[in-house]
Coordinates of C-alpha atoms in Angstrom, one line a residue:
X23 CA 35.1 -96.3 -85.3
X24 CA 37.4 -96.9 -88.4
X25 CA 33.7 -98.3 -90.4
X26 CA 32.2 -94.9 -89.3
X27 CA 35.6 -93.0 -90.5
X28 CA 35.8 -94.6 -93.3
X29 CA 32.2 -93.7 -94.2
X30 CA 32.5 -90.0 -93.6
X31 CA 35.4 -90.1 -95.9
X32 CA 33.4 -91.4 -99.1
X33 CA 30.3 -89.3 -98.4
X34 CA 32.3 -85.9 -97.8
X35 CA 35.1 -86.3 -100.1
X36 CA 34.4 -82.2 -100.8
X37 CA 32.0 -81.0 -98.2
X38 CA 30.2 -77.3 -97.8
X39 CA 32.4 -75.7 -96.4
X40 CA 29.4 -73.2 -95.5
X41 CA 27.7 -75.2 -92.9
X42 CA 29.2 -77.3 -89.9
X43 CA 30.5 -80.9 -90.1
X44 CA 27.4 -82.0 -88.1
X45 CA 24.8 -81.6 -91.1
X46 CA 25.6 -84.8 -92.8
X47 CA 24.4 -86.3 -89.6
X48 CA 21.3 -84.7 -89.8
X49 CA 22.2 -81.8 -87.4
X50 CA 21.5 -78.7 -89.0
X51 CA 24.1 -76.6 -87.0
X52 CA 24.7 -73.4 -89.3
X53 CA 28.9 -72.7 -88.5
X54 CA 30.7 -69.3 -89.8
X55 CA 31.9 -69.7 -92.5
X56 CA 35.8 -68.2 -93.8
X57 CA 35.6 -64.4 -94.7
X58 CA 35.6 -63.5 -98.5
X59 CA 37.6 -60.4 -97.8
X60 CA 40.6 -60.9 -99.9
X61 CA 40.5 -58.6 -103.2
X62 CA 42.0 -58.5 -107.0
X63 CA 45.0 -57.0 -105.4
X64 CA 45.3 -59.0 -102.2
X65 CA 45.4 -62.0 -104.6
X66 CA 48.3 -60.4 -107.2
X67 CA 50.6 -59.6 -104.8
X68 CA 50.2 -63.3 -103.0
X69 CA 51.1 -64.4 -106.2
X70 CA 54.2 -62.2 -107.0
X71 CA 56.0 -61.4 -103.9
X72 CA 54.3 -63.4 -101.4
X73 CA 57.0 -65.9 -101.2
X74 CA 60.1 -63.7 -101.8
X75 CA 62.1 -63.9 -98.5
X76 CA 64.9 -65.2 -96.9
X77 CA 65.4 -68.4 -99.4
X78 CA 66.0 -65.8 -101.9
X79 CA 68.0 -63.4 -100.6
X80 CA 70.3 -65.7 -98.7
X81 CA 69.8 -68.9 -99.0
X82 CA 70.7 -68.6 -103.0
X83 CA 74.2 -67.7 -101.8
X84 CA 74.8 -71.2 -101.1
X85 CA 73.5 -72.4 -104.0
X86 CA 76.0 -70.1 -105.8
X87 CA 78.5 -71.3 -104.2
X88 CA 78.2 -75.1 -104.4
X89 CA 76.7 -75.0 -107.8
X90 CA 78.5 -71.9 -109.6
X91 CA 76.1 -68.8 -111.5
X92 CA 75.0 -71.2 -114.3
X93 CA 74.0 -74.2 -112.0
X94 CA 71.8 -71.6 -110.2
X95 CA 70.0 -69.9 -113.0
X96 CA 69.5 -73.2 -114.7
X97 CA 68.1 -75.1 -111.4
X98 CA 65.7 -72.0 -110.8
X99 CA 64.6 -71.9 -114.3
X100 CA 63.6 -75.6 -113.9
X101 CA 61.6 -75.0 -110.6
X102 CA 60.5 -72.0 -111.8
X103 CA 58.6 -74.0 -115.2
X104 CA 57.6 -76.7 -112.1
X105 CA 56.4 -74.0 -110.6
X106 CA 54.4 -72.4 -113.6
X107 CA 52.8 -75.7 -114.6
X108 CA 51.7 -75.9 -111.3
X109 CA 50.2 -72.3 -110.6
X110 CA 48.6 -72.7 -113.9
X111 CA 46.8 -76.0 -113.4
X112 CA 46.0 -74.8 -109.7
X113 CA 44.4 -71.5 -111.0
X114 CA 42.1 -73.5 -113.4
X115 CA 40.8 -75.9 -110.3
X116 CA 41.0 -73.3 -107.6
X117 CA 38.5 -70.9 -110.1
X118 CA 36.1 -73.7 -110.5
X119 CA 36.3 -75.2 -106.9
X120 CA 37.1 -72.4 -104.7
X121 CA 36.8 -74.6 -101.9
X122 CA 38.1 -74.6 -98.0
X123 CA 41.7 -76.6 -98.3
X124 CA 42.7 -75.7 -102.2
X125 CA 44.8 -78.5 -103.0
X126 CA 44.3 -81.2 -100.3
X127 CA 40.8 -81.5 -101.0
X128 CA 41.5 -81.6 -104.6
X129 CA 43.9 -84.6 -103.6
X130 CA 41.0 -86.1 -101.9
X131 CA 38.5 -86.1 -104.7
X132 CA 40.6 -86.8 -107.8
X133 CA 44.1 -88.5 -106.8
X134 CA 43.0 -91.0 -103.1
X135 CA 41.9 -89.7 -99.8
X136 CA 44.5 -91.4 -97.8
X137 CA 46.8 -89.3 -100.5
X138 CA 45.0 -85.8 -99.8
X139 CA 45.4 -86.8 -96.4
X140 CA 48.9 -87.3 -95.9
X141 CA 49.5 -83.8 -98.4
X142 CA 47.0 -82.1 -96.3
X143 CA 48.9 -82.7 -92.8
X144 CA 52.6 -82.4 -94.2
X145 CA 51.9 -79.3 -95.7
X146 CA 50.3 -78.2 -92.5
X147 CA 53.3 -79.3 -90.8
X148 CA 56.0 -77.6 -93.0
X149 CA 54.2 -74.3 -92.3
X150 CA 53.8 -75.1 -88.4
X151 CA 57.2 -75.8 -87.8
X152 CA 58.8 -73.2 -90.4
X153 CA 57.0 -70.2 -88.3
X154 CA 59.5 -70.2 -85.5
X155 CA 62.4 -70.4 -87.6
X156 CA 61.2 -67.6 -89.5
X157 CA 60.6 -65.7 -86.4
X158 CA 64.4 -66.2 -85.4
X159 CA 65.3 -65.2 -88.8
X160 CA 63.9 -61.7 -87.9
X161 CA 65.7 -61.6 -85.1
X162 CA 69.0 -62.5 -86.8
X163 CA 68.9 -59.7 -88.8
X164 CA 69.0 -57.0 -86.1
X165 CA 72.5 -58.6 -85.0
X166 CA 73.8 -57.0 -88.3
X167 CA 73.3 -53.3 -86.9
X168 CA 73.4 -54.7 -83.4
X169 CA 74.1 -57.8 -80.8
X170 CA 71.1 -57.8 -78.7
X171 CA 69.9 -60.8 -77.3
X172 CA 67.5 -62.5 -79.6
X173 CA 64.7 -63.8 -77.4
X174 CA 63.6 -60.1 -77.0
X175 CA 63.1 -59.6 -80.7
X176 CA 61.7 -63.0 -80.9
X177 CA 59.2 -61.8 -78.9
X178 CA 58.7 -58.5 -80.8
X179 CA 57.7 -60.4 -83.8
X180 CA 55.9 -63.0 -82.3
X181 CA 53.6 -60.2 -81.0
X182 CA 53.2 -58.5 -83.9
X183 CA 52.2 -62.2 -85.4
X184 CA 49.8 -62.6 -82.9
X185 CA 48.0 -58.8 -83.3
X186 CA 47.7 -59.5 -87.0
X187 CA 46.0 -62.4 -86.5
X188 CA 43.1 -60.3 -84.5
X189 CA 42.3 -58.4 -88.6
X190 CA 41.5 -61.8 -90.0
X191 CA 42.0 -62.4 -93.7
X192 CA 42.1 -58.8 -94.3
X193 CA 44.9 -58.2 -92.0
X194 CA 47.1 -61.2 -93.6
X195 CA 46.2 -59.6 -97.0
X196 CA 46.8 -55.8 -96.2
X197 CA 50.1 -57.2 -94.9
X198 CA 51.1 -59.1 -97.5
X199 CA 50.2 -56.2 -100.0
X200 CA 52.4 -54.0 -98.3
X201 CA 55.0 -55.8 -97.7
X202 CA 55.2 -57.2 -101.7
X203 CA 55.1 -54.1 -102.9
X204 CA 58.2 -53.3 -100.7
X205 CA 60.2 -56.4 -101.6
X206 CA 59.6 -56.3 -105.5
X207 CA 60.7 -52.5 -105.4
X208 CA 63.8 -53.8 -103.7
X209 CA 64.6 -56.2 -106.2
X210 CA 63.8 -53.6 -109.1
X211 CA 66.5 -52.0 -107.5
X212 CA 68.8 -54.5 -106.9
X213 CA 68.8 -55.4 -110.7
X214 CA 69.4 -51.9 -111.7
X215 CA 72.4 -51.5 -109.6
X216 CA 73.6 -55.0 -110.1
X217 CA 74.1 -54.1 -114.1
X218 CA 75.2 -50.5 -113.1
X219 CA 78.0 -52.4 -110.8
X220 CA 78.6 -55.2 -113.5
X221 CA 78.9 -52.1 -116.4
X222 CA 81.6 -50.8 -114.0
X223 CA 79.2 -47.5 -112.9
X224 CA 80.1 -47.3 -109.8
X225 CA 83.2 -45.2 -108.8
X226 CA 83.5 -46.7 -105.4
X227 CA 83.7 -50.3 -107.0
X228 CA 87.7 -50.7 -108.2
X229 CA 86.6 -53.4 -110.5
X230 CA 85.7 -51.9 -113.6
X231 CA 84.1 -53.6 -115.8
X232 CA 83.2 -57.1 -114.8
X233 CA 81.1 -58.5 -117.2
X234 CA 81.0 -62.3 -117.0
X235 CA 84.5 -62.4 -115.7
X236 CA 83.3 -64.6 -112.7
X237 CA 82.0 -67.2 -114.9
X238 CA 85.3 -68.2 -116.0
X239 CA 88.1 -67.2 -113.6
X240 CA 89.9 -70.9 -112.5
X241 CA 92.4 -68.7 -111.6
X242 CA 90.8 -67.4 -108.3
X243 CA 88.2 -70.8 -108.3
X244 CA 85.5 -68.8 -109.5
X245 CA 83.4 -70.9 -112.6
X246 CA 80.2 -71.4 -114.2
X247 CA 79.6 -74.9 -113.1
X248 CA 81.1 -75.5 -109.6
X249 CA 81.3 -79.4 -108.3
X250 CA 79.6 -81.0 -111.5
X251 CA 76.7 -82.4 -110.9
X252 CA 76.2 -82.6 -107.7
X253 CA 76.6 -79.2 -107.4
X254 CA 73.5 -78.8 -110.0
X255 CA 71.5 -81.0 -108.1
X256 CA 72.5 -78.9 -104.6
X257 CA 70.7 -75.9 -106.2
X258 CA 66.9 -78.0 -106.4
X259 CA 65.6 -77.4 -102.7
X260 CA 67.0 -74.0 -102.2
X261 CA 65.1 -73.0 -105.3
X262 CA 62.1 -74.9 -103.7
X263 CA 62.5 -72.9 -100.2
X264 CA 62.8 -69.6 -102.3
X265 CA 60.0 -70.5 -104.5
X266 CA 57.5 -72.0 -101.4
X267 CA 54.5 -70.4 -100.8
X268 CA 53.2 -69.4 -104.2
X269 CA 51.0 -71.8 -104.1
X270 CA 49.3 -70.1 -101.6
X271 CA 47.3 -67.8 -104.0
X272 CA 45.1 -71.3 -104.1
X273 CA 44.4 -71.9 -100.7
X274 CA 43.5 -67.9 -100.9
X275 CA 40.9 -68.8 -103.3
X276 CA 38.4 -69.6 -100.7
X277 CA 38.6 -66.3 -99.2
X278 CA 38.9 -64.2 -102.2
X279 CA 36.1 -61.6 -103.1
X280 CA 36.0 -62.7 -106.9
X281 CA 37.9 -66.0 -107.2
X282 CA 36.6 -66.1 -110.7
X283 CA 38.4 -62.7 -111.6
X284 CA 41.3 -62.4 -109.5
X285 CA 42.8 -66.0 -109.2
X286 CA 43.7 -66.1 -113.6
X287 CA 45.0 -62.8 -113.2
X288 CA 47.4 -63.3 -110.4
X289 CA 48.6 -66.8 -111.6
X290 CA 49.2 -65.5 -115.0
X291 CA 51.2 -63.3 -113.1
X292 CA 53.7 -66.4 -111.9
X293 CA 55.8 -66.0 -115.6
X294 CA 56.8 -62.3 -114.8
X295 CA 57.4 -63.4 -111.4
X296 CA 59.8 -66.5 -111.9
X297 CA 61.9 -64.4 -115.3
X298 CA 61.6 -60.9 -113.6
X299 CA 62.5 -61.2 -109.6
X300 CA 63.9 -64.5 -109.2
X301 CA 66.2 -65.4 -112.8
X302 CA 66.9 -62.0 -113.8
X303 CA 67.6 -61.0 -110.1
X304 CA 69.8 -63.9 -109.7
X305 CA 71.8 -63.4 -112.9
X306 CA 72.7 -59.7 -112.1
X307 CA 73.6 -61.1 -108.3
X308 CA 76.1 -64.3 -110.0
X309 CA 77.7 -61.8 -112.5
X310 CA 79.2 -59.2 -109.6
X311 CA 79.6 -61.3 -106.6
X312 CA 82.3 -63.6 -107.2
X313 CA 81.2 -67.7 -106.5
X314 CA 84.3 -68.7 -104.6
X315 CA 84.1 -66.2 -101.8
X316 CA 84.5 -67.4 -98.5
X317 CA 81.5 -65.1 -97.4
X318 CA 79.2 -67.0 -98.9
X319 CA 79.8 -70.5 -96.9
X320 CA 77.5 -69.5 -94.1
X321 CA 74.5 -68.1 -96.3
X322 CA 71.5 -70.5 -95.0
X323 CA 69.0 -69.4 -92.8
X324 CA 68.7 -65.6 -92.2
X325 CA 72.6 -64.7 -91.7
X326 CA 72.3 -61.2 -93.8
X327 CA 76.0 -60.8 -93.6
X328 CA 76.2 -63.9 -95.7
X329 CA 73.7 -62.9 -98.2
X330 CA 74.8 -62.6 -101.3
X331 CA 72.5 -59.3 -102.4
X332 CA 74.3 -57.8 -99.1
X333 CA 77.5 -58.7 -99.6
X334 CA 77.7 -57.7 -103.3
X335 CA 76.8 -53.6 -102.1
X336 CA 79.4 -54.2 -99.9
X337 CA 82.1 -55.1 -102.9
X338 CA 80.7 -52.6 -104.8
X339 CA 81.9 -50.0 -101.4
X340 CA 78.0 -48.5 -101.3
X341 CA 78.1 -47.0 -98.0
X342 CA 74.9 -47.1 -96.5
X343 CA 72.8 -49.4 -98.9
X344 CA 74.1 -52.6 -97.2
X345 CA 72.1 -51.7 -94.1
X346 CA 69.1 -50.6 -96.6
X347 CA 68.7 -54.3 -98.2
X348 CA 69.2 -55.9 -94.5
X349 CA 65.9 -54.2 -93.3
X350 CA 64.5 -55.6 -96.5
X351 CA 65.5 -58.9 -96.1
X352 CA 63.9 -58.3 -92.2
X353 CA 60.4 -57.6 -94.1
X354 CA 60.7 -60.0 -95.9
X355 CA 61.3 -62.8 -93.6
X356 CA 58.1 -61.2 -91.7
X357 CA 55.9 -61.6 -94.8
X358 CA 56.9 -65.1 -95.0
X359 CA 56.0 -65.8 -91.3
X360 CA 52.7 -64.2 -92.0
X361 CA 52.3 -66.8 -94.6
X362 CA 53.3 -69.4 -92.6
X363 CA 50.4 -68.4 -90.1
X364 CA 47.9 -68.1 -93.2
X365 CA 49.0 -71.2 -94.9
X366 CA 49.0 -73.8 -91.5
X367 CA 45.8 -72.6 -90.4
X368 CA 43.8 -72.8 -93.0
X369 CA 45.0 -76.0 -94.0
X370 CA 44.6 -77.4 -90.8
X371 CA 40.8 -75.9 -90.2
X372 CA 39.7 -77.5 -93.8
X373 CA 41.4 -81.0 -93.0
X374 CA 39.1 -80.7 -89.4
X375 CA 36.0 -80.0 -91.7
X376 CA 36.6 -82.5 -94.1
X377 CA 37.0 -85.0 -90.9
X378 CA 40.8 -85.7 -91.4
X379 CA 41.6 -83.9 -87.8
X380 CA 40.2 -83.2 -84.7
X381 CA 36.5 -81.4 -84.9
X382 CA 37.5 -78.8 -82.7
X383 CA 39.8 -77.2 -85.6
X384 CA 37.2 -76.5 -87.4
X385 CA 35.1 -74.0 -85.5
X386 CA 35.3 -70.9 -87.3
X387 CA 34.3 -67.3 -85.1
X388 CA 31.6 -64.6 -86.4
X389 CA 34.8 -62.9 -87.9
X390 CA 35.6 -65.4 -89.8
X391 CA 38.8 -66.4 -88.2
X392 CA 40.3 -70.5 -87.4
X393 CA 40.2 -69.6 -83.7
X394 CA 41.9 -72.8 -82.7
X395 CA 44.1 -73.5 -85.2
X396 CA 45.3 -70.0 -84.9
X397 CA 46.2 -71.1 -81.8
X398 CA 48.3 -73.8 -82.4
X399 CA 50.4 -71.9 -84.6
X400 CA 51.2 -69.3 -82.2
X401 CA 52.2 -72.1 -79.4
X402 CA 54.5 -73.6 -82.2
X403 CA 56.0 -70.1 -82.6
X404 CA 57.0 -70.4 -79.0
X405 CA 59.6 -72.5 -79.7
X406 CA 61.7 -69.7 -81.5
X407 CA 63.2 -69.3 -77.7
X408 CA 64.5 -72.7 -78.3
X409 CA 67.4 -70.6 -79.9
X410 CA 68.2 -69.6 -75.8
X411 CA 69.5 -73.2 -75.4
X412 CA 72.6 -74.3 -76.5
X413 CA 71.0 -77.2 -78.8
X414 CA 68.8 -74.8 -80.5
X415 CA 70.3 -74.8 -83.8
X416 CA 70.2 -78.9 -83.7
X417 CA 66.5 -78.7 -83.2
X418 CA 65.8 -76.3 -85.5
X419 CA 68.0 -78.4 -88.3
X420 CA 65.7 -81.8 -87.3
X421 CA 62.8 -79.2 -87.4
X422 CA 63.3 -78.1 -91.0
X423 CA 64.2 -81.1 -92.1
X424 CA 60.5 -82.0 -91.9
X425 CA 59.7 -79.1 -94.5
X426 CA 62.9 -80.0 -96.6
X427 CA 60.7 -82.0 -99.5
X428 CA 57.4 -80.3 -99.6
X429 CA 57.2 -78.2 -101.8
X430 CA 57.8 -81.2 -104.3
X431 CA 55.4 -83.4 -102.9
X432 CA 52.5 -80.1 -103.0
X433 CA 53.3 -79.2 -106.5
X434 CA 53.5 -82.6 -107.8
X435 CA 50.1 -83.5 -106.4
X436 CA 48.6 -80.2 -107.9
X437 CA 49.7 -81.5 -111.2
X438 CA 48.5 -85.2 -110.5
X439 CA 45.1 -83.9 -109.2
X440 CA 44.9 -81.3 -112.5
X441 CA 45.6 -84.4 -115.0
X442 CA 43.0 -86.4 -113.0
X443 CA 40.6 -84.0 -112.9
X444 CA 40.9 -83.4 -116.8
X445 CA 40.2 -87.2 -117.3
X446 CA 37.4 -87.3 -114.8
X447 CA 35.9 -84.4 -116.7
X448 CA 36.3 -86.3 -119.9
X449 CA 34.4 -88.9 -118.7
X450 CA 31.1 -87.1 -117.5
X451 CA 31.0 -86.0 -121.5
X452 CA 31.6 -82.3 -120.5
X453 CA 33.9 -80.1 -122.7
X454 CA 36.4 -77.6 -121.9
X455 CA 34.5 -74.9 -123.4
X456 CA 32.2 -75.4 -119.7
X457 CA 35.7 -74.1 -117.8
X458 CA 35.7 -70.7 -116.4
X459 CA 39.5 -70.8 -116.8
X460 CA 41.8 -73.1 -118.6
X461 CA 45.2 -73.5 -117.6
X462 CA 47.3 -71.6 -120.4
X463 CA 50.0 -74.4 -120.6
X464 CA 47.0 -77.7 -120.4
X465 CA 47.3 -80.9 -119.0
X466 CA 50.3 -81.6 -120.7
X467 CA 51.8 -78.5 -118.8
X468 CA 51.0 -80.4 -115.8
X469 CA 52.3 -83.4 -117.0
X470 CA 55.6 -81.4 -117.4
X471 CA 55.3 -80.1 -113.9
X472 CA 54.9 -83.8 -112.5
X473 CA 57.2 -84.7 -114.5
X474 CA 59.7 -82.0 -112.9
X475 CA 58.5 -83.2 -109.4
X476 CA 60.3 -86.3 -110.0
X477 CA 63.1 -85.0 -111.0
X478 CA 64.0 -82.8 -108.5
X479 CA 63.3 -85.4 -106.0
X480 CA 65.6 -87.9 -107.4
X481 CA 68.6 -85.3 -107.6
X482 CA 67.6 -84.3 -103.9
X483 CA 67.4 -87.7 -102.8
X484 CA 71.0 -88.1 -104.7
X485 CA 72.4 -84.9 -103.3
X486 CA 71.5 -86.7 -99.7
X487 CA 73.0 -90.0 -99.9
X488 CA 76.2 -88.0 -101.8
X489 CA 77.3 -84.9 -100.6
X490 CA 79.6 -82.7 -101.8
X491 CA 82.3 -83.0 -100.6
X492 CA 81.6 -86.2 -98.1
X493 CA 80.7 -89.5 -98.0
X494 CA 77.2 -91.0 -97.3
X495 CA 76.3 -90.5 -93.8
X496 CA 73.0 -91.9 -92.2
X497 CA 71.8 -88.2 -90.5
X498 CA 72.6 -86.1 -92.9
X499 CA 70.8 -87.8 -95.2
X500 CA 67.6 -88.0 -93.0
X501 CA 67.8 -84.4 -92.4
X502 CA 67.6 -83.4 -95.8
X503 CA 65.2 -86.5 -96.8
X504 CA 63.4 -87.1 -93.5
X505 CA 60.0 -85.5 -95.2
X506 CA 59.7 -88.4 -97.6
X507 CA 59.1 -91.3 -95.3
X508 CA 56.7 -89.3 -93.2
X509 CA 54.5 -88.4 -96.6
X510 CA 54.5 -92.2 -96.7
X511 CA 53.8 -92.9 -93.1
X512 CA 50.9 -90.4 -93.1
X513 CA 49.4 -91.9 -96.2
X514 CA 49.6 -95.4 -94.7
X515 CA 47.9 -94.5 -91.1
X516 CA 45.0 -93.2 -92.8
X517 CA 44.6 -96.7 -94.9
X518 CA 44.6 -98.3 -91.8
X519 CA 42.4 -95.7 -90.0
X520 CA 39.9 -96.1 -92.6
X521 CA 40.6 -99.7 -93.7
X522 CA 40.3 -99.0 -97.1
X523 CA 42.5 -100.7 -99.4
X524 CA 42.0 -99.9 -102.7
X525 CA 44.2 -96.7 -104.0
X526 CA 43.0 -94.3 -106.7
X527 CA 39.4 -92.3 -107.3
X528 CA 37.7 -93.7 -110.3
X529 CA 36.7 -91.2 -112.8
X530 CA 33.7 -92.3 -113.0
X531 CA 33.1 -91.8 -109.7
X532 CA 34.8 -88.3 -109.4
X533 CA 32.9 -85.4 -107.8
X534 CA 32.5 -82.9 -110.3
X535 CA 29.7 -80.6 -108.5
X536 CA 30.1 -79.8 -104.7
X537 CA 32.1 -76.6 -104.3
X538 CA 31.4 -74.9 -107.9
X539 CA 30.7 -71.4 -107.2
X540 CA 27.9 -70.4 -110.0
X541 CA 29.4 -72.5 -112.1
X542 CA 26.4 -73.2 -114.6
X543 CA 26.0 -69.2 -115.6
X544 CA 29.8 -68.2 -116.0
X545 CA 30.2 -70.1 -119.8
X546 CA 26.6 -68.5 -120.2
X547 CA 27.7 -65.0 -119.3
X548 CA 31.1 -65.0 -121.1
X549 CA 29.4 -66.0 -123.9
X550 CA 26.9 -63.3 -124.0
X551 CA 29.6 -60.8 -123.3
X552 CA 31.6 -61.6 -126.3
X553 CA 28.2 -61.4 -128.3
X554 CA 27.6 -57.9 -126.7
X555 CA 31.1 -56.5 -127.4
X556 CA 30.7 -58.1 -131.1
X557 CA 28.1 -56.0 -131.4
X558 CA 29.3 -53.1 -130.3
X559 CA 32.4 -53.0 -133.0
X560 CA 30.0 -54.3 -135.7
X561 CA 27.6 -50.5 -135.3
X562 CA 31.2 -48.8 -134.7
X563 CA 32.0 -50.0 -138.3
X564 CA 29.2 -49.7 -140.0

C-alpha cells in the first residue's frame, strides 16, 4: 500500500482539481468541481478585514501589558512586513496556479510532499480546533450586557454557522463582505476618537492632554518597554493570532471569479491594512490606555471587559460607546469563525484530492460545496459546550495550543515555496516577463519573510522555556510550543507512509504547468493592451 501511495504522490503532485481523483486510474468519473463565485470585492475585503477579530481587539491588551506600547507597535510592525512578504509572494503563485489547496499544494510541488503534507493537515487542524473557541468567544461577549448561560448562545452561533454553510462560497463571501466593512468602519472610528481622547477632546475624560505621557510614567509603572526582552518577544504570537487568516485570500483563489484581477489587487491591499487598522490603530489604543492597568491582566480570549479598545471608552467616561465596540468585537469574532469554517474545509477537501486524506473528503455536491468536510467542522464546533464542564478552559488551553505556532510555519512555507518556485522557473529558461503578476517586494521579499519566520519562532520558543515572570516549566512550555513537534511528527509519518527518503523537489523536476489558468495568452494580451492604449495617447497628441 505505501509503493502504491507513494506512487500517487509523484504522479499528482498538483492534480485537476476539475475532475475526480479516480481519473489517473483510468476512471473517467467527472466530480463537481469548487464554485467560482467569489468576486473583486469578496476577495478585497478577505484581504483587509477578514482577519480582524478578537486577537486584535483583546488579545493585544496583553501584549501591551507585558511588552509596553513600543514593544507592541514594533512586534506588529515586524509580523506585519512577515506578513507583507508573504501576501505578496502568495499573490504572485496563487494568480498563476489558482489551484484547490493554495499553499499546501504549492508545498508539495516546489518545497517536499511530505513537507506540503504536514502544512496541509496542521493548518487544517489550527482552523478545526479554533472554530469552537471562537464560537465561545461569541458567547462571552453577551456576558458583558448580560449573564446568561453560555451553551444557549453557543448554540445560536453554531446555527447560524451551520445555515451559512447551506449558500456555499457566496454565503462565506457575502458574510465576510459585510462583516469587513463593519469592522474597518469600527476601527476608522476608534482611531479618530483615540487622537480626539489623546488631544484631550473629550470633556468627560479628566485627563487632558495625554500625549505620550504613558510611555514614560515609572512613577505609576507605565513605560515604553515593559520586562525587556522577554516582554518583546511576548508580543510575536499575539501579533500572529491577530494577523491569522490573511492568508486566506490564497486559498480563495480557487474560487474567485477572476483570480487574475482580483487576487493583485486585494494583496496589494495588505500595506494599507497592516499601517492603517492594525499599527495605527494600536498606537492611538497604547497612547490613552495606560500599560500598567490591572484591567488589562485578563485580556486573552474574548473577555470584552478586558479589551483594551473597551476599556479605553470607558476611561475616556463615553457613556454608551463601550457597549457599541463590544457588539463589534461580537461580529468580529463571528467573521473569524466563518473563516475558520472556510479555511478547514477547503484545505481538508484539496489534501483528500491530492490523496493526502481520506477519499471521501473530497466529494464535492452540484453546489459546489465540501459536503463532508463541512461536516467535520461543524462536529468539532460541538465541543464549544465543553465550556459546561468544569475543565473546559483546560481543554480549550491544550486545544489552542495546537494552533499556537502556525501561522509561522504557513507563512514561512509561502515564502520557501515562492523562492523555490523562482529558482525552478529559472531553470526551465522562462523569464519573469511570462508572470501574470510579480510580487512587488521579489524573491528577496520572501527571503525577508522566511527570514522573519525564523525569528519569531526562536523568540517564541524563548518566551516558552522563559516566562516572564517564572521559571521554566515543562507544560507551559508545551502549551505554547506543542505545534512544533506535531509539524515534525506529521512530516515524518508521511516519509514512512510513502517510504520515500529523499527530501526536497528538484528544480529540474518542478511542475511548472498543471493548474495555470490561460496562462500562455495573459503576457500576450497585456502586451497588446499596452500597445492599444499607446496608441490611443499617440492620435490624442498628434
Amino acid at each position: 500500500m505505501a509503493t502504491e501511495m507513494e506512487k500517487k504522490v509523484q504522479d499528482e503532485k498538483a492534480p485537476d482539481h476539475t475532475v475526480g481523483p479516480d481519473v489517473e486510474h483510468g476512471q473517467h468519473h467527472q466530480q463537481a468541481s469548487l464554485a467560482r463565485n467569489l468576486q473583486g470585492r469578496h476577495m478585497q475585503m478577505i484581504a483587509i478585514g477578514g482577519s480582524i477579530g478578537a486577537g486584535l481587539f483583546v488579545g493585544s491588551g496583553s501584549s501591551l501589558q507585558s511588552g509596553g506600547p513600543a514593544s507592541l507597535i514594533i512586534g506588529f510592525i515586524i509580523v506585519g512586513c512577515m506578513l507583507l512578504c508573504t501576501v505578496q509572494a502568495l499573490g504572485e503563485l496563487a494568480v498563476l496556479y489558482p489551484i484547490n489547496g493554495a499553499f499546501y499544494q504549492y508545498g508539495v510541488r516546489f518545497i517536499d510532499p511530505a513537507w506540503g503534507f504536514a502544512m496541509g493537515w496542521q493548518y487544517a487542524i489550527g482552523w478545526l480546533v479554533t472554530l469552537p473557541f471562537e464560537i465561545t468567544a461569541a458567547g462571552i461577549t453577551i456576558d458583558y450586557w448580560h449573564h446568561y448561560n453560555i451553551g444557549i448562545w453557543i448554540a445560536v452561533f453554531l446555527t447560524t454557522l451551520i445555515i451559512v454553510q447551506f449558500f456555499g462560497v457566496r454565503g462565506y463571501g457575502e458574510v465576510e463582505f459585510i462583516l469587513g466593512i463593519i469592522k474597518i468602519l469600527a476601527v476608522l472610528g476608534f482611531i479618530i476618537f483615540g487622537i480626539v481622547v489623546d488631544c484631550g477632546g473629550v470633556s468627560s475624560d479628566d485627563r487632558g492632554y495625554i500625549g505620550f505621557r504613558y510611555w514614560n510614567d515609572a512613577e505609576h509603572g507605565n513605560k515604553a518597554f515593559r520586562n525587556g526582552f522577554k516582554g518583546f518577544c511576548s508580543v510575536f504570537v499575539n501579533a500572529a493570532f491577530a494577523f491569522g487568516g490573511t492568508e486566506m485570500v490564497g486559498l480563495a483563489a480557487a474560487e474567485a471569479a477572476d483570480p487574475r484581477k482580483s487576487l493583485p489587487k486585494a494583496t496589494k491591499q495588505v500595506f494599507w491594512r497592516i499601517a492603517g487598522f492594525y499599527v495605527v490603530s494600536l498606537l492611538i489604543m497604547g497612547l490613552i490606555v495606560p500599560n500598567s492597568s490591572p484591567d488589562l491582566l485578563n485580556s486573552t480570549g474574548a473577555n470584552t471587559k478586558a479589551s483594551p479598545f473597551v476599556l479605553a471608552i470607558q476611561y475616556a467616561g463615553v457613556k454608551g460607546l463601550p457597549s457599541v465596540f463590544n457588539a463589534v468585537i461580537t461580529i468580529s469574532v463571528m467573521s473569524v469563525a466563518n473563516s475558520c469554517t472556510y479555511g478547514s474545509t477547503r484545505t481538508m477537501q484539496a489534501l483528500a484530492q491530492g490523496g493526502m486524506a481520506p477519499q471521501f473528503l473530497a466529494w464535492i455536491d452540484k453546489k459546489g460545496r465540501p459536503v463532508w468536510p463541512v461536516i467535520i467542522q461543524m462536529v468539532f464546533g460541538l465541543l464549544a459546550f465543553i465550556n459546561e464542564a468544569a475543565t473546559g478552559p483546560t481543554v480549550f488551553n491544550w486545544l489552542l495550543a495546537l494552533t499556537g505556532l502556525s501561522s509561522f510555519f504557513v507563512w514561512g512555507s509561502i515564502c520557501l515555496s515562492h523562492i523555490r518556485f523562482r529558482a525552478g522557473w529559472k531553470a526551465a529558461g522562462r523569464t519573469l516577463d511570462d508572470l501574470p503578476f510579480k510580487s512587488q517586494v521579489g524573491v528577496y521579499g520572501s527571503w525577508v519573510g522566511l527570514s522573519l519566520a525564523c525569528i519569531c519562532l526562536v523568540a517564541t520558543f524563548y518566551i516558552s522555556l522563559f516566562p516572564i515572570g517564572g521559571s521554566p516549566n515543562a507544560e507551559a512550555f508545551f502549551e505554547s510550543y506543542i505545534a512544533a513537534p506535531i509539524v515534525i511528527a506529521l512530516f515524518v509519518f508521511w516519509k514512512l507512509w510513502t517510504r520515500n527518503w529523499t527530501f526536497g523537489v528538484k528544480t529540474s523536476e518542478m511542475d511548472l504547468d498543471t493548474g495555470r489558468r490561460d496562462f500562455d495568452e495573459i503576457p500576450q494580451s497585456q502586451a497588446a493592451e499596452r500597445r492599444g492604449s499607446l496608441r490611443k495617447l499617440s492620435r490624442a497628441i498628434f
